[in-house]
CSV table of C-alpha atoms and ligand atoms in Angstrom, one decimal:
chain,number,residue,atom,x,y,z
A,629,UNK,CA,181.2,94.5,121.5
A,630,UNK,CA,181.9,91.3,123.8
A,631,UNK,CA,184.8,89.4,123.1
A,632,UNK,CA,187.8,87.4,125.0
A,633,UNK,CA,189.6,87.7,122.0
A,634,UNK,CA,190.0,91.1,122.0
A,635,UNK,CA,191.4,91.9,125.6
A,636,UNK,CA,190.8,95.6,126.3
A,637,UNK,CA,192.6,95.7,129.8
A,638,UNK,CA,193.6,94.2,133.1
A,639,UNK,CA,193.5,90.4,133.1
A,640,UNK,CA,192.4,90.1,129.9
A,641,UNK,CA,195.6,90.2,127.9
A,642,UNK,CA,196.9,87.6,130.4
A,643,UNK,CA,194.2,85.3,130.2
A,644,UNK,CA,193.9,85.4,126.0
A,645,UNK,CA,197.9,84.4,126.0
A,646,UNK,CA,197.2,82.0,128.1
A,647,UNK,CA,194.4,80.6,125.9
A,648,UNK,CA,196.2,80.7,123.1
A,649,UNK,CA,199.6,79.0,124.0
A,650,UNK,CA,197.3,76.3,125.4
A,651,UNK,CA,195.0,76.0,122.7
A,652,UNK,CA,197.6,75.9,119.8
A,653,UNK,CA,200.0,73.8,122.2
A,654,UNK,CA,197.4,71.7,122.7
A,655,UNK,CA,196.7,71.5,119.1
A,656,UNK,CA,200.0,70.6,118.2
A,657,UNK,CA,200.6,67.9,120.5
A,658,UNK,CA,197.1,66.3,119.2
A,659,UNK,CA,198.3,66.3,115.6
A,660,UNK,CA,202.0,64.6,116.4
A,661,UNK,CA,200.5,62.0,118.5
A,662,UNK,CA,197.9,61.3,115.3
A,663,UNK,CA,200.8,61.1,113.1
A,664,UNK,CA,202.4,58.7,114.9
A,665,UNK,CA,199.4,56.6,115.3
A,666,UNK,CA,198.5,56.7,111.8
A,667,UNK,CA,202.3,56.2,110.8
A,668,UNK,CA,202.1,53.3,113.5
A,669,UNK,CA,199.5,51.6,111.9
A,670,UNK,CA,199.6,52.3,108.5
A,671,UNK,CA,203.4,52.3,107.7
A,672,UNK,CA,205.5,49.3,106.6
A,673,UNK,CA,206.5,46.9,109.4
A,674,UNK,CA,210.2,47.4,108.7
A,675,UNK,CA,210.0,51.2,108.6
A,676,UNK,CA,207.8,51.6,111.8
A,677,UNK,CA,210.2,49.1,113.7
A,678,UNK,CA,211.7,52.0,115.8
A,679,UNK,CA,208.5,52.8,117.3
A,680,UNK,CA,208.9,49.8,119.5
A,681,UNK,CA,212.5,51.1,120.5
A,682,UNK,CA,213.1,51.2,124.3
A,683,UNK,CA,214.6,55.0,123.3
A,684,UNK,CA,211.1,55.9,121.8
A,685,UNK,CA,209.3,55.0,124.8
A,686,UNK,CA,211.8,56.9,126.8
A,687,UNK,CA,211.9,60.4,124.9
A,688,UNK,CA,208.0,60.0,123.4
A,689,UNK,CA,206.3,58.7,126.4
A,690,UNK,CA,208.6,60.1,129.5
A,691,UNK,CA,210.4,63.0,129.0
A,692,UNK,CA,208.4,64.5,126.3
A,693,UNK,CA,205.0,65.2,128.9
A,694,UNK,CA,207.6,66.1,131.9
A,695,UNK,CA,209.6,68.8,130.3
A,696,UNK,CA,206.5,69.9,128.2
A,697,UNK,CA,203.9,69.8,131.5
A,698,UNK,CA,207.1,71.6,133.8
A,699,UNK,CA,207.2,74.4,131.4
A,700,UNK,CA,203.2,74.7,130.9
A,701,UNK,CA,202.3,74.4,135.0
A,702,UNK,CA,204.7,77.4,136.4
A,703,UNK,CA,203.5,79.1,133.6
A,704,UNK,CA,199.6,78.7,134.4
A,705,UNK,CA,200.2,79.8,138.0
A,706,UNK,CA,202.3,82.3,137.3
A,707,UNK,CA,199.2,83.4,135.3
A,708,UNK,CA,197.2,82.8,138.3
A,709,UNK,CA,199.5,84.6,140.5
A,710,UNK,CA,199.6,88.2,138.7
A,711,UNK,CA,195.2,87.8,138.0
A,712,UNK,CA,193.2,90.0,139.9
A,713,UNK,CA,195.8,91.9,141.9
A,714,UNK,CA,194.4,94.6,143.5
A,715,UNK,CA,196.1,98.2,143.2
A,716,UNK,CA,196.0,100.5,145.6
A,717,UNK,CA,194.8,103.8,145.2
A,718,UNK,CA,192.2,102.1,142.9
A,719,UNK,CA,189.4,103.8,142.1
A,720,UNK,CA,186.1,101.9,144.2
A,721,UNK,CA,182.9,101.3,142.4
A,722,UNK,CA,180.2,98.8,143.8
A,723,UNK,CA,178.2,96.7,141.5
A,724,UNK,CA,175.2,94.5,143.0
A,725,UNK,CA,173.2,92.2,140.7
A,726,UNK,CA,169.6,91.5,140.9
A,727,UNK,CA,167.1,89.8,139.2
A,728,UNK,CA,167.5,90.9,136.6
A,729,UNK,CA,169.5,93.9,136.5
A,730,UNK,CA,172.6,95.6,137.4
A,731,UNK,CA,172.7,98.6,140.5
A,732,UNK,CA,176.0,100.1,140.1
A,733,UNK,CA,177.2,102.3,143.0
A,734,UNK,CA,179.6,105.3,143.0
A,735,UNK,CA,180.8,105.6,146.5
A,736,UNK,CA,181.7,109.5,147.8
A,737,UNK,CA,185.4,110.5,147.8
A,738,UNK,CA,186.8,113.9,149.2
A,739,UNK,CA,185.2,116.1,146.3
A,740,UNK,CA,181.7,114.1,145.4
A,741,UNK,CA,178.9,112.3,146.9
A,742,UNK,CA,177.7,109.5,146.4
A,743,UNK,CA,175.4,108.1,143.6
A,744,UNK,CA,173.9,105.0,142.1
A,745,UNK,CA,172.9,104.5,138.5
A,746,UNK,CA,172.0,101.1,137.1
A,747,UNK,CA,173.1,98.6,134.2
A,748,UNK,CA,176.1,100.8,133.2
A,749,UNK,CA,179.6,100.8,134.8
A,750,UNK,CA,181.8,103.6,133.6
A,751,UNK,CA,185.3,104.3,134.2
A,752,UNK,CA,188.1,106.4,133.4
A,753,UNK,CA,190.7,105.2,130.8
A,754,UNK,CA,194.4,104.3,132.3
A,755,UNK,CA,193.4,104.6,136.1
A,756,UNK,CA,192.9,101.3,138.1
A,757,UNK,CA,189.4,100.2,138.7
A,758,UNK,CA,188.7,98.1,141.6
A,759,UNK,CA,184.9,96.8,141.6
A,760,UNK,CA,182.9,94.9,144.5
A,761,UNK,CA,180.9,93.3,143.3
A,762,UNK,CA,177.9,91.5,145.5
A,763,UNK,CA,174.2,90.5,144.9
A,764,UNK,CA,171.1,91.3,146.5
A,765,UNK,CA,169.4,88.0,145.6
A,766,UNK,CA,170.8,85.0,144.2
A,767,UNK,CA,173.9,84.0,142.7
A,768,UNK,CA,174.7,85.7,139.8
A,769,UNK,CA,177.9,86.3,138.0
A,770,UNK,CA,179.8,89.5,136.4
A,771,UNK,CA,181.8,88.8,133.0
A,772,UNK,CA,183.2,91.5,131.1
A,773,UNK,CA,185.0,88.9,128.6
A,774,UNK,CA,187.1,92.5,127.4
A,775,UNK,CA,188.6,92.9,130.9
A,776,UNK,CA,188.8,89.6,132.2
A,777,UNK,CA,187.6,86.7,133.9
A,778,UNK,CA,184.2,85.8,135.4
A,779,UNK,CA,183.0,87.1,139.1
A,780,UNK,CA,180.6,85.1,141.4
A,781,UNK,CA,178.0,87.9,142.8
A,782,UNK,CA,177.3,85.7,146.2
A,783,UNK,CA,175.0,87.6,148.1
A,784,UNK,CA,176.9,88.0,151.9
A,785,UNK,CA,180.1,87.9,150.1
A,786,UNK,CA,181.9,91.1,148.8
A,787,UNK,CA,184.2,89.9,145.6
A,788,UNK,CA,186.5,91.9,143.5
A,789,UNK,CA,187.5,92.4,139.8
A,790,UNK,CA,190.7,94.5,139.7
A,791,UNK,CA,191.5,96.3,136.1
A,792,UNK,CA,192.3,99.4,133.8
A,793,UNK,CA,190.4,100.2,130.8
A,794,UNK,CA,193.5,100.7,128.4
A,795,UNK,CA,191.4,102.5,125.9
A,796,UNK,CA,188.0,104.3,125.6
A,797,UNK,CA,184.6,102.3,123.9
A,798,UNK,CA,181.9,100.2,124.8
A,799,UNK,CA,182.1,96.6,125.9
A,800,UNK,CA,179.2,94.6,126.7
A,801,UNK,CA,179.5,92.9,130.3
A,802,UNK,CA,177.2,90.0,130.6
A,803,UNK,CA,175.7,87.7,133.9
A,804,UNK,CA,177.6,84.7,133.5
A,805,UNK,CA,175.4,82.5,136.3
A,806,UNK,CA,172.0,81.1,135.7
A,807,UNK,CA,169.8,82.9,137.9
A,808,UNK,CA,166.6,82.8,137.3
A,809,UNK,CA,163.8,82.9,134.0
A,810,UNK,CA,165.5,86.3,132.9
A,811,UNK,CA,169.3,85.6,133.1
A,812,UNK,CA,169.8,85.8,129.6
A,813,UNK,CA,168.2,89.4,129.7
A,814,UNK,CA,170.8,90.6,132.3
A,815,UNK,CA,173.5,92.3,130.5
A,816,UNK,CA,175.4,95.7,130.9
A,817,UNK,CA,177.6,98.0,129.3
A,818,UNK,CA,180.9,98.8,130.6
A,819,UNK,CA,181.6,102.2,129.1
A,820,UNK,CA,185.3,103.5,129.2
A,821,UNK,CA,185.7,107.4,128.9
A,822,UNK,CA,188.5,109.4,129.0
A,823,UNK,CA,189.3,110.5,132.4
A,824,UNK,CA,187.8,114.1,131.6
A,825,UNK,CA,184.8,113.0,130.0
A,826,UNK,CA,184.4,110.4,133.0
A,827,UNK,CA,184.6,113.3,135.2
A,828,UNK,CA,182.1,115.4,133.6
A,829,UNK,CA,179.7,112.6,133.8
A,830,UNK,CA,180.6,111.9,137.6
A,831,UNK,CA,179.0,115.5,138.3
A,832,UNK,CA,176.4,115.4,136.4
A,833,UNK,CA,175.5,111.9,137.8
A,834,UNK,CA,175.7,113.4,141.2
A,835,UNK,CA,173.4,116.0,140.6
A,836,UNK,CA,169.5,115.6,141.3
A,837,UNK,CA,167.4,115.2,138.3
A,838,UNK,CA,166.5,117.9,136.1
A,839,UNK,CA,163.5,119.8,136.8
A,840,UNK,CA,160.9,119.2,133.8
A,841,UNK,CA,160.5,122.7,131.3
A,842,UNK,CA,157.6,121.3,128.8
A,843,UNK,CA,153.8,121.0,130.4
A,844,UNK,CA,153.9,117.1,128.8
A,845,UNK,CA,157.2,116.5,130.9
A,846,UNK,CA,155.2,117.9,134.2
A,847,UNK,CA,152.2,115.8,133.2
A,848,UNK,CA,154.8,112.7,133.3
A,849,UNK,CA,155.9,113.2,136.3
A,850,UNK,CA,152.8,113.7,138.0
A,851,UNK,CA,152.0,110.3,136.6
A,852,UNK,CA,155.3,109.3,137.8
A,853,UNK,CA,154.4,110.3,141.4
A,854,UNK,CA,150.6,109.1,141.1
A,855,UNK,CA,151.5,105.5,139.6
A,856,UNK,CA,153.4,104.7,142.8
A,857,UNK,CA,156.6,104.6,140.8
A,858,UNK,CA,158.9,106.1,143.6
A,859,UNK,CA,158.4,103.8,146.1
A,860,UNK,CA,160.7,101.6,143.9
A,861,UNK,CA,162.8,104.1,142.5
A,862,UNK,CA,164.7,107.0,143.5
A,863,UNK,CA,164.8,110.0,141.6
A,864,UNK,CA,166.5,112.6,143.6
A,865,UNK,CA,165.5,115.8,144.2
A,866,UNK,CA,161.8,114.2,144.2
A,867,UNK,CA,159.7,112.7,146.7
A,868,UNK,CA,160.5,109.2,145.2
A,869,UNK,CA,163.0,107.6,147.1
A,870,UNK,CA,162.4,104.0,146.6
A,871,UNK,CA,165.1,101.5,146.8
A,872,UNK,CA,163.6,98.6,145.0
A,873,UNK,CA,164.4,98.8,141.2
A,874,UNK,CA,167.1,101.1,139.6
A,875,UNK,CA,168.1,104.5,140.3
A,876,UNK,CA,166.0,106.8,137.5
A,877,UNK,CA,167.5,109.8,138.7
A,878,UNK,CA,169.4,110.1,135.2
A,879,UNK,CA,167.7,107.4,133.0
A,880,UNK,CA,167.8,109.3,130.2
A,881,UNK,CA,171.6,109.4,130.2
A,882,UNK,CA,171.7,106.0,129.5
A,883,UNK,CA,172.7,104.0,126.6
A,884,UNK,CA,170.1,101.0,127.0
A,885,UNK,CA,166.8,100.1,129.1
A,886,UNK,CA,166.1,96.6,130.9
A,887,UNK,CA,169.4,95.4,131.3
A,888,UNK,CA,170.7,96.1,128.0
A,889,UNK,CA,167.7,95.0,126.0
A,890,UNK,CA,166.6,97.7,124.0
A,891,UNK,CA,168.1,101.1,122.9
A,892,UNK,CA,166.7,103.6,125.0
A,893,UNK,CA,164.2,106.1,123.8
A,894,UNK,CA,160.6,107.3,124.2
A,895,UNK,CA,159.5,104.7,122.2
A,896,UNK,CA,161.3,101.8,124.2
A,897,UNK,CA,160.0,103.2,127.3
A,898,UNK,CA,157.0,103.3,126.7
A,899,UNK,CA,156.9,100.0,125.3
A,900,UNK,CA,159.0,98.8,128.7
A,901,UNK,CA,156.5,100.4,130.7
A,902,UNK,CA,153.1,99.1,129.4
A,903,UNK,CA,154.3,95.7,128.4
A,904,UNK,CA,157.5,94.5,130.7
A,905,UNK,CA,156.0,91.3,131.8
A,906,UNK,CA,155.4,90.8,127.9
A,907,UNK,CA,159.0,91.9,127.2
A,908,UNK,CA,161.0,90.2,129.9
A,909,UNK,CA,158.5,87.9,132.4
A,910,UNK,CA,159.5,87.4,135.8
A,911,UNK,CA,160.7,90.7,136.1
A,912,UNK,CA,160.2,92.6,139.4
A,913,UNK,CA,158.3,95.3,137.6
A,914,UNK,CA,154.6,94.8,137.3
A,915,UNK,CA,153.1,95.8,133.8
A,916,UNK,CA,150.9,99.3,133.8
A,917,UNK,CA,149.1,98.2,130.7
A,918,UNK,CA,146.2,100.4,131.6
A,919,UNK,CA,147.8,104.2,130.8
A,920,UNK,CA,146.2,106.1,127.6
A,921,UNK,CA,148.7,106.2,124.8
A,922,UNK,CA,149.0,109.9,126.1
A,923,UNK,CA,150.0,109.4,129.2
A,924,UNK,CA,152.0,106.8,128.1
A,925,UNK,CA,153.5,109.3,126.2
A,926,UNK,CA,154.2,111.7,128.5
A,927,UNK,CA,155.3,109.8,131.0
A,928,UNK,CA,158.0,107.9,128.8
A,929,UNK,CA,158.9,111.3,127.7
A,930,UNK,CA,159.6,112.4,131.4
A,931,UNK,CA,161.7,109.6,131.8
A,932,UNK,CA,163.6,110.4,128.7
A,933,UNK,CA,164.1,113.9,129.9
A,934,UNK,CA,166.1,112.7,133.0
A,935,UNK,CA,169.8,113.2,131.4
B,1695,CUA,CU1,172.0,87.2,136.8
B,1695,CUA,CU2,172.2,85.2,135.4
């Protein structure tokens, strides 16, 4: 679900109010000032007289816009004022777009390490998030139109998005910035749990992947390690430790593959795998059209075992 109508936390709520005092404000101003212009042209010369009226001019064309505009301008940056104020104590989470994808970076506190996933943010429900949010590449920009406003990713520059999930689901968060053949393909989910279930993930997230229990799932990642896959992506507790593309570590965990194109399953990632310059061109992953449907198989299923 993506929608600024339906503000789900932080800003949100300040910003749809602000929308829609404005909007109907505006709205209603538009169809008093067509009145009177209709009326003005339309009506009786007798009856339309006072239009001309010194008074009219006054109230209609003076005082009207300044006490309407004095009320709407402290208002608006009164708006602006409480948007995006950081909280402290805030918990941090580091979000860094590429072309054309999402890393998402949990840094370590007291109790956890560190650990990276990729084109899902998740948070706990009611506690402050505060993400910093970067890009390794071009400009791109981070809209989660349930939490509020849009976020330059300038790459040099650390931004911030300040907010609190007020109550668990799944919002779609979108890149707001042309950035390249692919920036329509570059979307995320924001998934807000409740803070139990968010921890439960955090440790399992910071755990290395699973070890593989089925012959097929030791067949895919032998592929895994013979198609040169790790030197773009990690999957800790293996030898591939590349830094390049997502973190795979626990792929299978996730809702959605490529960015939030396509649900993800064996099927997809298979699919993904042999075809992604088909799929989504100009991506930084090559095609491996050349794996047997078997090992295509097996090394999709690999993938998918990676909870
Ligand atoms: Cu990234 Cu548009």
């Amino acid at each position: 679900m993506q929608s600024a109508l339906d503000p789900a936390g932080g800003d949100a709520q300040r910003i749809y109010w602000l929308t829609v005092i404005m909007t109907v404000g505006g709205i209603l101003i538009f169809l008093l000032v067509t009145g009177l212009l209709l009326y003005a042209i339309f009506a009786a010369p007798e009856r339309r007289a006072w239009l001309g009226d010194r008074r009219t001019i006054i109230v209609g064309g003076l005082a009207f816009p300044i006490v309407v505009l004095s009320m709407l301008l402290p208002y608006g940056l009164t708006v602006m004022r409480d948007t995006d104020v950081p909280t402290p104590g805030a918990l941090p989470i580091e979000m860094v777009g590429e072309q054309y994808w999402w890393r998402v970076r949990y840094p370590a506190d007291q109790e956890r390490a560190e650990f990276s996933t990729a084109n899902e943010l998740v948070v706990p429900v009611g506690r402050p998030i505060s993400v910093s949010v970067t890009s390794a590449d071009v400009i791109h920009s981070f809209w989660i139109p349930n939490f509020g406003g849009k976020i330059d990713m300038i790459p040099g520059r650390i931004n911030r998005l300040n907010f609190t999930a007020e109550r668990p689901g799944i919002y779609r968060g979108v890149c707001a910035e042309f950035c390249g053949d692919q920036h329509a393909r570059m979307a995320f989910d924001l998934i807000a749990l409740e803070p139990a279930e968010f921890e439960a993930w955090r440790v399992d997230q910071a755990k290395p992947a699973l070890e593989p229990d089925l012959p097929s799932l030791v067949r895919g990642r032998e592929l895994f390690r013979m198609g040169g896959c790790g030197s773009c992506h990690v999957v800790r507790g293996t030898e591939a430790d590349g830094q390049f593309g997502p973190d795979l570590t626990h792929v299978g965990s996730r809702r959605t593959i490529g960015a939030g194109q396509f649900p993800n399953n064996i099927g997809t990632l298979a699919g993904w795998i042999a075809n992604v310059q088909h799929i989504k061109p100009g991506a930084r992953m090559p095609s491996y059209g050349s794996l047997t449907g078997e090992d295509l198989r097996a090394l999709a299923g690999y993938l998918e075992s990676l909870k």
